[in-house]
Tab-separated table of C-alpha atoms in Angstrom:
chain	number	residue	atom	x	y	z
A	1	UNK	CA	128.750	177.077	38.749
A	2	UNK	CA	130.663	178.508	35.888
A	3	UNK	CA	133.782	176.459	33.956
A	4	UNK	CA	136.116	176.439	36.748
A	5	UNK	CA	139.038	178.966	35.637
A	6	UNK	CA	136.325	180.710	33.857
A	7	UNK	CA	136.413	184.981	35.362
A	8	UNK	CA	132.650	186.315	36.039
A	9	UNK	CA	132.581	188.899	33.495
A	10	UNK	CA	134.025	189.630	30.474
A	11	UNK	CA	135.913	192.951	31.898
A	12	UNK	CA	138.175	189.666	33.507
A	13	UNK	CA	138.747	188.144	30.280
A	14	UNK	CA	142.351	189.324	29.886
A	15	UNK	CA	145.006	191.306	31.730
A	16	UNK	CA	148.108	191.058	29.195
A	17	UNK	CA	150.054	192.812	31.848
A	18	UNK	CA	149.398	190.838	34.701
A	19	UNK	CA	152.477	188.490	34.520
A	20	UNK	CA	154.668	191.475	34.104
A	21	UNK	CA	153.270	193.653	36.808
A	22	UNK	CA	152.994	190.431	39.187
A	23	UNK	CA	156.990	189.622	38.329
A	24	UNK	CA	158.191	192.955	38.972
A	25	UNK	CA	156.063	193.886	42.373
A	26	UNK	CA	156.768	190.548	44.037
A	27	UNK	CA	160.354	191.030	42.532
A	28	UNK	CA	160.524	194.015	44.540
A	29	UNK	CA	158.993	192.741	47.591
A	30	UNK	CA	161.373	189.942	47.641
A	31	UNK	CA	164.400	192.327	47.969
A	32	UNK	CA	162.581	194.426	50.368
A	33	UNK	CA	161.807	191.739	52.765
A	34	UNK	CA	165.398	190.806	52.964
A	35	UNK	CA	166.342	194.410	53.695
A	36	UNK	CA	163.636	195.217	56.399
A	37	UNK	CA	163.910	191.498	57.901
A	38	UNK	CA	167.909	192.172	58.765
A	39	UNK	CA	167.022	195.381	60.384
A	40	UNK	CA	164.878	193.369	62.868
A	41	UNK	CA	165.656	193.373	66.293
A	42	UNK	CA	167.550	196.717	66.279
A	43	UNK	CA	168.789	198.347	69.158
A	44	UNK	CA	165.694	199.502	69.830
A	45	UNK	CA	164.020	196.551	70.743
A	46	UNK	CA	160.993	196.878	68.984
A	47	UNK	CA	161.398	194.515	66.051
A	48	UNK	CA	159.911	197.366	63.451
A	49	UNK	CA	161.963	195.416	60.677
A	50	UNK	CA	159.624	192.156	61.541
A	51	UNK	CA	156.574	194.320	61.089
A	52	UNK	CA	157.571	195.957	57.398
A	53	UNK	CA	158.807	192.671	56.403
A	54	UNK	CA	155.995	190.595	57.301
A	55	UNK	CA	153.599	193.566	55.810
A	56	UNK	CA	155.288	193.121	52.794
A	57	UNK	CA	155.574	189.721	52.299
A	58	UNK	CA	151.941	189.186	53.159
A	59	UNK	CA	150.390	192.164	51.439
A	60	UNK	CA	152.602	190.969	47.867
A	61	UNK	CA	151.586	187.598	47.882
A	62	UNK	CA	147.954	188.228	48.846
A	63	UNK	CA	147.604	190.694	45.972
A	64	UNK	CA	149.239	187.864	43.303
A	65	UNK	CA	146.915	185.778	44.409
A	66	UNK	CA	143.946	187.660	44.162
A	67	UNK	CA	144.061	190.611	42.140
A	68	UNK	CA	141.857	190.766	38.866
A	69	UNK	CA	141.798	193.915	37.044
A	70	UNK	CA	137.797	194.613	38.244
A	71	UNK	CA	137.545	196.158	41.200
A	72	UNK	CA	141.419	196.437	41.317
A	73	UNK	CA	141.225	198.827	44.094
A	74	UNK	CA	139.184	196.049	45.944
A	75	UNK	CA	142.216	194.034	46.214
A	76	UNK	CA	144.629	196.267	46.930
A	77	UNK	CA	142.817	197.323	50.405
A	78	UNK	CA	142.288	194.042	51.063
A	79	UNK	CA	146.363	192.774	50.649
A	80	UNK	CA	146.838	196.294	52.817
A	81	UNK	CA	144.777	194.927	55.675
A	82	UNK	CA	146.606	191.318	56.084
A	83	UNK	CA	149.886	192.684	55.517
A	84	UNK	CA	149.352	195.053	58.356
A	85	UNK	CA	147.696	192.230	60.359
A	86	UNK	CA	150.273	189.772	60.157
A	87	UNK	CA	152.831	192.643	60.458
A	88	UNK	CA	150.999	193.605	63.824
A	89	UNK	CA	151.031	189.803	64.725
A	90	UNK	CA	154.683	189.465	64.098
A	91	UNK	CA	155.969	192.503	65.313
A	92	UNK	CA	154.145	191.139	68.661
A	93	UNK	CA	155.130	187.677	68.866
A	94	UNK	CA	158.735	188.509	67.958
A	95	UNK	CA	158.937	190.875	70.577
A	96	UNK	CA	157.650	188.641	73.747
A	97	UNK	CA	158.928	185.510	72.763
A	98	UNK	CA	162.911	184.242	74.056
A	99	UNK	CA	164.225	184.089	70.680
A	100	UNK	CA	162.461	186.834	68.695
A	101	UNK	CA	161.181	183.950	66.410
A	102	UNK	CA	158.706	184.704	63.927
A	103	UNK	CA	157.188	181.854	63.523
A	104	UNK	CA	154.617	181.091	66.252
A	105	UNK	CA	151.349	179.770	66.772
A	106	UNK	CA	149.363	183.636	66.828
A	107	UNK	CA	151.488	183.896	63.476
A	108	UNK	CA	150.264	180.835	61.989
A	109	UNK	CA	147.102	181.076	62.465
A	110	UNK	CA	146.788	184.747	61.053
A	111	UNK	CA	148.447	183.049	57.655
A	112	UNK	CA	146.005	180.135	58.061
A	113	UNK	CA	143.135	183.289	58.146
A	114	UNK	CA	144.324	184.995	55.393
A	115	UNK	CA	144.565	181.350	53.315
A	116	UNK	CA	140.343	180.777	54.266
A	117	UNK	CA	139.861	184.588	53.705
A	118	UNK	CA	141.108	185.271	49.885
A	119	UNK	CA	138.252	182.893	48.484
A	120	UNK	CA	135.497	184.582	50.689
A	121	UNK	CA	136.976	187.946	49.290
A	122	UNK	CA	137.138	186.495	45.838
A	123	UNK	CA	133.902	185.838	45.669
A	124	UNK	CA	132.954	188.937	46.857
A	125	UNK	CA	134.478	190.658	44.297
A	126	UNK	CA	133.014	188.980	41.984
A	127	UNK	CA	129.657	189.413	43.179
A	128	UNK	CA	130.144	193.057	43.739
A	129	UNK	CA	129.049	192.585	47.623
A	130	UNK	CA	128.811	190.579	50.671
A	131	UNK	CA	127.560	187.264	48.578
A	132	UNK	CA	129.028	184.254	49.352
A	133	UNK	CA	127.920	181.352	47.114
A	134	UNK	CA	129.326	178.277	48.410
A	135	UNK	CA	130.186	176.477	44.815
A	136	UNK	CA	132.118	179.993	43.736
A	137	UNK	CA	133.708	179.623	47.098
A	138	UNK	CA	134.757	175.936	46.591
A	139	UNK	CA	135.881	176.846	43.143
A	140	UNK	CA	138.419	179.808	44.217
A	141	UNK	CA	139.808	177.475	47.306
A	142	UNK	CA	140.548	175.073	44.828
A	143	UNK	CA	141.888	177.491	41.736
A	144	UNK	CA	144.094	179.297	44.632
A	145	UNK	CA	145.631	176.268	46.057
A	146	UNK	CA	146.861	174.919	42.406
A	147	UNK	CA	147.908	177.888	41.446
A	148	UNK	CA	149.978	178.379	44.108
A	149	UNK	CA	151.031	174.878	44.271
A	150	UNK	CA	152.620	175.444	40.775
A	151	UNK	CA	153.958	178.660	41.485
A	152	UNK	CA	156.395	177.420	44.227
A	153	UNK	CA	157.279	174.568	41.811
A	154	UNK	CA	157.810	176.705	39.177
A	155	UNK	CA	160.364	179.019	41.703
A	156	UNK	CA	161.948	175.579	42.435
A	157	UNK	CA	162.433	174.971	38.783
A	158	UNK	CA	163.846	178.137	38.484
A	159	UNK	CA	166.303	177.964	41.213
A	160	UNK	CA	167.195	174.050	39.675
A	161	UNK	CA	168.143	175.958	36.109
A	162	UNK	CA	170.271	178.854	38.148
A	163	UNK	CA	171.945	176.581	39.959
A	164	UNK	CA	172.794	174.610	37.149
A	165	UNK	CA	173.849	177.031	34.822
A	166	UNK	CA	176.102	178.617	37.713
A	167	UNK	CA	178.340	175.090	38.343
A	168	UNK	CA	178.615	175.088	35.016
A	169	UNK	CA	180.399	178.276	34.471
A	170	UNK	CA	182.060	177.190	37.847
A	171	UNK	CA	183.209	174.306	36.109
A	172	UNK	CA	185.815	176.719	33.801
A	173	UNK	CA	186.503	179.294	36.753
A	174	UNK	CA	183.405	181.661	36.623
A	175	UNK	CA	181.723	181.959	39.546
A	176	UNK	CA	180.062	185.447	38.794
A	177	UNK	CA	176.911	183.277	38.618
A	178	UNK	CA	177.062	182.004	41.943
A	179	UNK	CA	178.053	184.669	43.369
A	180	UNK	CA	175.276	186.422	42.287
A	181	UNK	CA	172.670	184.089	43.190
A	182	UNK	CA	174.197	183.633	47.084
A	183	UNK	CA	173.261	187.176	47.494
A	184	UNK	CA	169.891	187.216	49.497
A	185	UNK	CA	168.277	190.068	48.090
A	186	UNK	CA	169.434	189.198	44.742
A	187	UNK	CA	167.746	185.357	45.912
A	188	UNK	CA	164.859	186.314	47.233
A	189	UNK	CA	164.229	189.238	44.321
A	190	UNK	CA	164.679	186.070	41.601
A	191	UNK	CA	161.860	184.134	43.891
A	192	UNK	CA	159.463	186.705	43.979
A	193	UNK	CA	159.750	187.313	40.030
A	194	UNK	CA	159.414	183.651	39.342
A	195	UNK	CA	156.464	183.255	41.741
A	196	UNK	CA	154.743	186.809	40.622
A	197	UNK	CA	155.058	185.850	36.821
A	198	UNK	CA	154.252	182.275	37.145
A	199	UNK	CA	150.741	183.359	38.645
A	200	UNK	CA	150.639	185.925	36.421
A	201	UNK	CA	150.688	183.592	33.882
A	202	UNK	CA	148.619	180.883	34.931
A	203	UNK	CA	145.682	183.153	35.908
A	204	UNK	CA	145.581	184.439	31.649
A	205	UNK	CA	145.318	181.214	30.912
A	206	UNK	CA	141.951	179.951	31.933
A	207	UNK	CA	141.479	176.948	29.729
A	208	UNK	CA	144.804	175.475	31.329
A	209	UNK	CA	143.737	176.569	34.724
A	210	UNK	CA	140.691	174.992	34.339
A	211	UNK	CA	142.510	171.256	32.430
A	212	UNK	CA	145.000	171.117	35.899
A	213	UNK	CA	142.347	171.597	38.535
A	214	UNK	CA	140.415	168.691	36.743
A	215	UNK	CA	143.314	166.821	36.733
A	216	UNK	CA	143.897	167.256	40.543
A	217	UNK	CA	140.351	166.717	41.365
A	218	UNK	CA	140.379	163.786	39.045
A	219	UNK	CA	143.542	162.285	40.619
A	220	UNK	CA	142.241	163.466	44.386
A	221	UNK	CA	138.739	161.675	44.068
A	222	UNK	CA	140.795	158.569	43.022
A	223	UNK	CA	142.048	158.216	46.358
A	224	UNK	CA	138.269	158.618	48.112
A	225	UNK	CA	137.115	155.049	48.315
A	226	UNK	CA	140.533	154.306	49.603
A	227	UNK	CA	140.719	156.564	52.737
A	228	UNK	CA	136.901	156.158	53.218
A	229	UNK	CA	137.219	152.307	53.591
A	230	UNK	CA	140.236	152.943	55.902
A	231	UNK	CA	138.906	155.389	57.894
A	232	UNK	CA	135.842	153.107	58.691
A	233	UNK	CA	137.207	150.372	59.388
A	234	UNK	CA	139.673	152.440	61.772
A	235	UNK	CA	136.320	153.546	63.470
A	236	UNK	CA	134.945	150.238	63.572
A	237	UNK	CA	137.762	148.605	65.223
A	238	UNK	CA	137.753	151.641	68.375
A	239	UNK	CA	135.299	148.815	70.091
A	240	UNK	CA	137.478	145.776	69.545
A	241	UNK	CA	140.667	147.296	70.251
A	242	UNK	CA	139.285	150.490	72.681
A	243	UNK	CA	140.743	153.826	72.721
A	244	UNK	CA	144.339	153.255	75.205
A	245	UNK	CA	146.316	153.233	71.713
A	246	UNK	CA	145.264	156.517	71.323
A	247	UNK	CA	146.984	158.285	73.907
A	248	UNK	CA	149.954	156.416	74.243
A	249	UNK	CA	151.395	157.002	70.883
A	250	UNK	CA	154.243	159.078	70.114
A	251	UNK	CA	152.289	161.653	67.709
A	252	UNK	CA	149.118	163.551	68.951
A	253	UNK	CA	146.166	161.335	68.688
A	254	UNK	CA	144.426	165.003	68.349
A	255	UNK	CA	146.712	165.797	65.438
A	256	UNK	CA	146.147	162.805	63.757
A	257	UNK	CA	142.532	162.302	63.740
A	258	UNK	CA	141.663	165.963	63.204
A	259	UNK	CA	144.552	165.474	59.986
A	260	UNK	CA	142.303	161.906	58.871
A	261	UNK	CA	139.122	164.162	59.276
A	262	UNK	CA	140.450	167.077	57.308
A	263	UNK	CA	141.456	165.261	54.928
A	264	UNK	CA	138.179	163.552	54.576
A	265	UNK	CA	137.079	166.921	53.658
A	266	UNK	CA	139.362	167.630	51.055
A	267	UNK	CA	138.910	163.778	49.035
A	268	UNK	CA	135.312	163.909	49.825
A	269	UNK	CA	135.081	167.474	47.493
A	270	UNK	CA	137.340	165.922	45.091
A	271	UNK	CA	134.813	162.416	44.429
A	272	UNK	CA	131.709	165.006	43.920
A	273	UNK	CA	133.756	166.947	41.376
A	274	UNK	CA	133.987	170.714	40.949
A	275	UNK	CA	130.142	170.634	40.453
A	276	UNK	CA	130.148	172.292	36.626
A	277	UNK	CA	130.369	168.511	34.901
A	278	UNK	CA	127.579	168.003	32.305
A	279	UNK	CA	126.905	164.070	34.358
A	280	UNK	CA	127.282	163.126	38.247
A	281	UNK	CA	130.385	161.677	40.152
A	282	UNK	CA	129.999	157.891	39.623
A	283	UNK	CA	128.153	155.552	42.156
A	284	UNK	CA	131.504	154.293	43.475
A	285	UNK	CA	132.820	157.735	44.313
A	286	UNK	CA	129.174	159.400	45.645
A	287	UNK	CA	129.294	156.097	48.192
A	288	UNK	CA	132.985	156.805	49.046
A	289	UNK	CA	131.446	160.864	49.608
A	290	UNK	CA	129.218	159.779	51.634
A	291	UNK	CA	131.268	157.832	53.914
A	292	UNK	CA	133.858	159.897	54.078
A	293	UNK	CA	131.223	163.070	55.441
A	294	UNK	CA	129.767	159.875	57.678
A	295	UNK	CA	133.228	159.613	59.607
A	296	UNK	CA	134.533	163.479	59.739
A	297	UNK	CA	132.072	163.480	62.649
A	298	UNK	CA	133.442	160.862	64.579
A	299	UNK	CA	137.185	161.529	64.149
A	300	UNK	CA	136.162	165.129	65.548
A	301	UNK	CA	134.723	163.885	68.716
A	302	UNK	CA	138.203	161.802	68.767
A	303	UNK	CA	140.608	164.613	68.364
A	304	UNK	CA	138.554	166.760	70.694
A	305	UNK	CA	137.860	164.263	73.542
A	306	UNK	CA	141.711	163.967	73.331
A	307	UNK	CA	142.852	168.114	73.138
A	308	UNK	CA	140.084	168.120	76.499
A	309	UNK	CA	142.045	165.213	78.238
A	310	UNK	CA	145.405	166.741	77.729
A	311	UNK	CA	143.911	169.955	78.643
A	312	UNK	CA	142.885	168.919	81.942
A	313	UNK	CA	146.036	166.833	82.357
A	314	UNK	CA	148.849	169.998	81.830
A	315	UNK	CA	146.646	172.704	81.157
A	316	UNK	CA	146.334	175.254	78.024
A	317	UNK	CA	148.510	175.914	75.729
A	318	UNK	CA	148.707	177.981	72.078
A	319	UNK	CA	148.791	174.671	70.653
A	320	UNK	CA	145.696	173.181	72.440
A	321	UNK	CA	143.878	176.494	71.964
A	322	UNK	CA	144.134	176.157	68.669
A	323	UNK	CA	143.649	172.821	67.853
A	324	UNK	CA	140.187	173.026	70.245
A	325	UNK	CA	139.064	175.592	67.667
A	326	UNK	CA	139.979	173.297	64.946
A	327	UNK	CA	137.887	170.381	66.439
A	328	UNK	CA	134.905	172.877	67.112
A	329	UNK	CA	135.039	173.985	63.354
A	330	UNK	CA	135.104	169.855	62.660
A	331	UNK	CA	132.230	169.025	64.841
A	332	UNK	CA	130.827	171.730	62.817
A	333	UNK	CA	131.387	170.396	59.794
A	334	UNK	CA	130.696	166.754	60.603
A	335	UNK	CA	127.186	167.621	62.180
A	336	UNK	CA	126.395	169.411	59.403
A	337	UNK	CA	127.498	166.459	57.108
A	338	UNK	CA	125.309	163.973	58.956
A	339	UNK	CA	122.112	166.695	58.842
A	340	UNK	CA	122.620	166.734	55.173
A	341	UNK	CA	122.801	162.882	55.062
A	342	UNK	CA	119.547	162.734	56.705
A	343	UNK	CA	117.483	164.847	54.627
């Protein structure tokens, strides 16, 4: 797999304008979503200002995240579609829920979708068509979530130095600062400028890209052996201790194990490395790999055995829906590990 951080081709080697152009359209989209999010709920009934919002807000941050200047156009129908999707979604759950919420499960799970879907897109951009090679795969899931990771610390930063700047001047009577800032579209403008230039930024600069993932992975795959020798001997104590524990605790025993399996997932990618390193992962962390794809499979039966008991105790729900799906996609996963294993 190529240097992770590394673009396919040199027509991706630089973008100058990419941190400016990212600053000032999620700048924009930041005010704009304000403005279209207060004129939800009109007297109409229909919500409309849910649906433009959410299209914005999805369609902005999906281009940041994923835009290269090859096959530019590539990216922009592809931000188009999700932010019409999750506009559709939220325009619908919005309407038929009490409260007009946005946030519900049909919601979440179209962001969750669009999260799994940028890194199947990226890669086939970069191939040019409907290849999807699993290491170039791995390597955008990983480059997206640090990136966007230090984005939103970078707009926290920002909002820190604001914030400071504006009690100071309160300090001797000025509050033109704060007043300022307390204005949402004025807010959520500065956010979208701060996040939009900070990726910007960070995706021209490849060699410092690549240094932080390392450093993630390097830091991730240091907590392997720890969570694989937990996790095991959690599994090996079911017999001695049986399963009651499970369902009498006070947080989902389906959450939990399905969280312990996914993150399995996650620190068992992070001991084998981004697969581009001239030597191997070291003995201790391939054994704590290995374990950890060993007990994925396990903690799936677990969490599903338990989303099928509540199930036929109160019946579906969004929730269990959901979270069935999630176990399927684990038992997946973990048989998959295991067939691997064997060979």
């Amino acid at each position: 797999m190529e240097n992770a951080g590394q673009r396919m081709t040199i027509a991706d080697e630089s973008w100058l304008a990419r941190p400016w152009i990212m600053a000032l359209l999620c700048a924009m989209a930041g005010a704009m979503f304000v403005i279209f999010a207060r004129k939800a709920g009109d007297a109409d009934g229909q919500h409309y200002g849910y649906f433009v919002a959410t299209a914005i807000a999805a369609s902005t941050i999906s281009f940041a995240l994923t835009a290269e200047n090859r096959r530019l156009l590539w990216s922009v129908v592809f931000s188009v579609v999700w932010g019409v999707v999750l506009g559709g979604v939220a325009w619908n759950s919005s309407g038929y829920n009490l409260h007009g919420n946005l946030i519900e499960w049909p919601f979440l799970a179209g962001v969750f979708a669009l999260l799994l879907g940028a890194p199947l897109f990226q890669t086939a951009r970069d191939a040019g068509w409907l290849i999807f090679d699993p290491l170039r795969v791995c390597h955008h899931m990983w480059v997206d979530a640090v990136l966007g990771a230090a984005s939103l610390l970078f707009v926290g930063i920002v909002f820190l130095l604001i914030h400071l700047v504006g009690s100071l001047f309160a300090l001797i009577g000025i509050t033109l600062v704060n007043d300022i800032i307390n204005q949402a579209e004025v807010g959520w403008a500065i956010a979208g400028a701060a996040f939009g230039g900070s990726m910007g930024m960070l995706r021209e600069r490849d060699a410092l890209v690549a240094t932080v993932l390392r450093l993630v992975v390097v830091i991730l795959s240091a907590l392997a052996p720890i969570l694989a020798v937990a996790l095991a001997l959690f599994l090996l104590s079911l017999p001695i201790t049986g399963l009651g524990g499970l369902w009498n605790g006070w947080l989902s025993a389906a959450a939990l194990t399905l969280a312990a399996g996914a993150g399995a997932i996650v620190l068992m990618n992070a001991a084998l490395g981004l697969g581009d390193e001239d030597r191997p992962p070291r003995a201790i962390l391939m054994r704590s790999a290995q374990l950890l794809v060993l007990v994925v499979l396990p903690l799936a039966f677990l969490g599903f055995g338990a989303l099928v008991l509540r199930v036929q105790q109160y019946g579906w729900t969004p929730e269990r829906i959901w979270g069935v799906l999630a176990a399927i996609v684990a038992l997946l996963f973990g048989g998959a590990g295991w067939l691997a294993l064997w060979h």
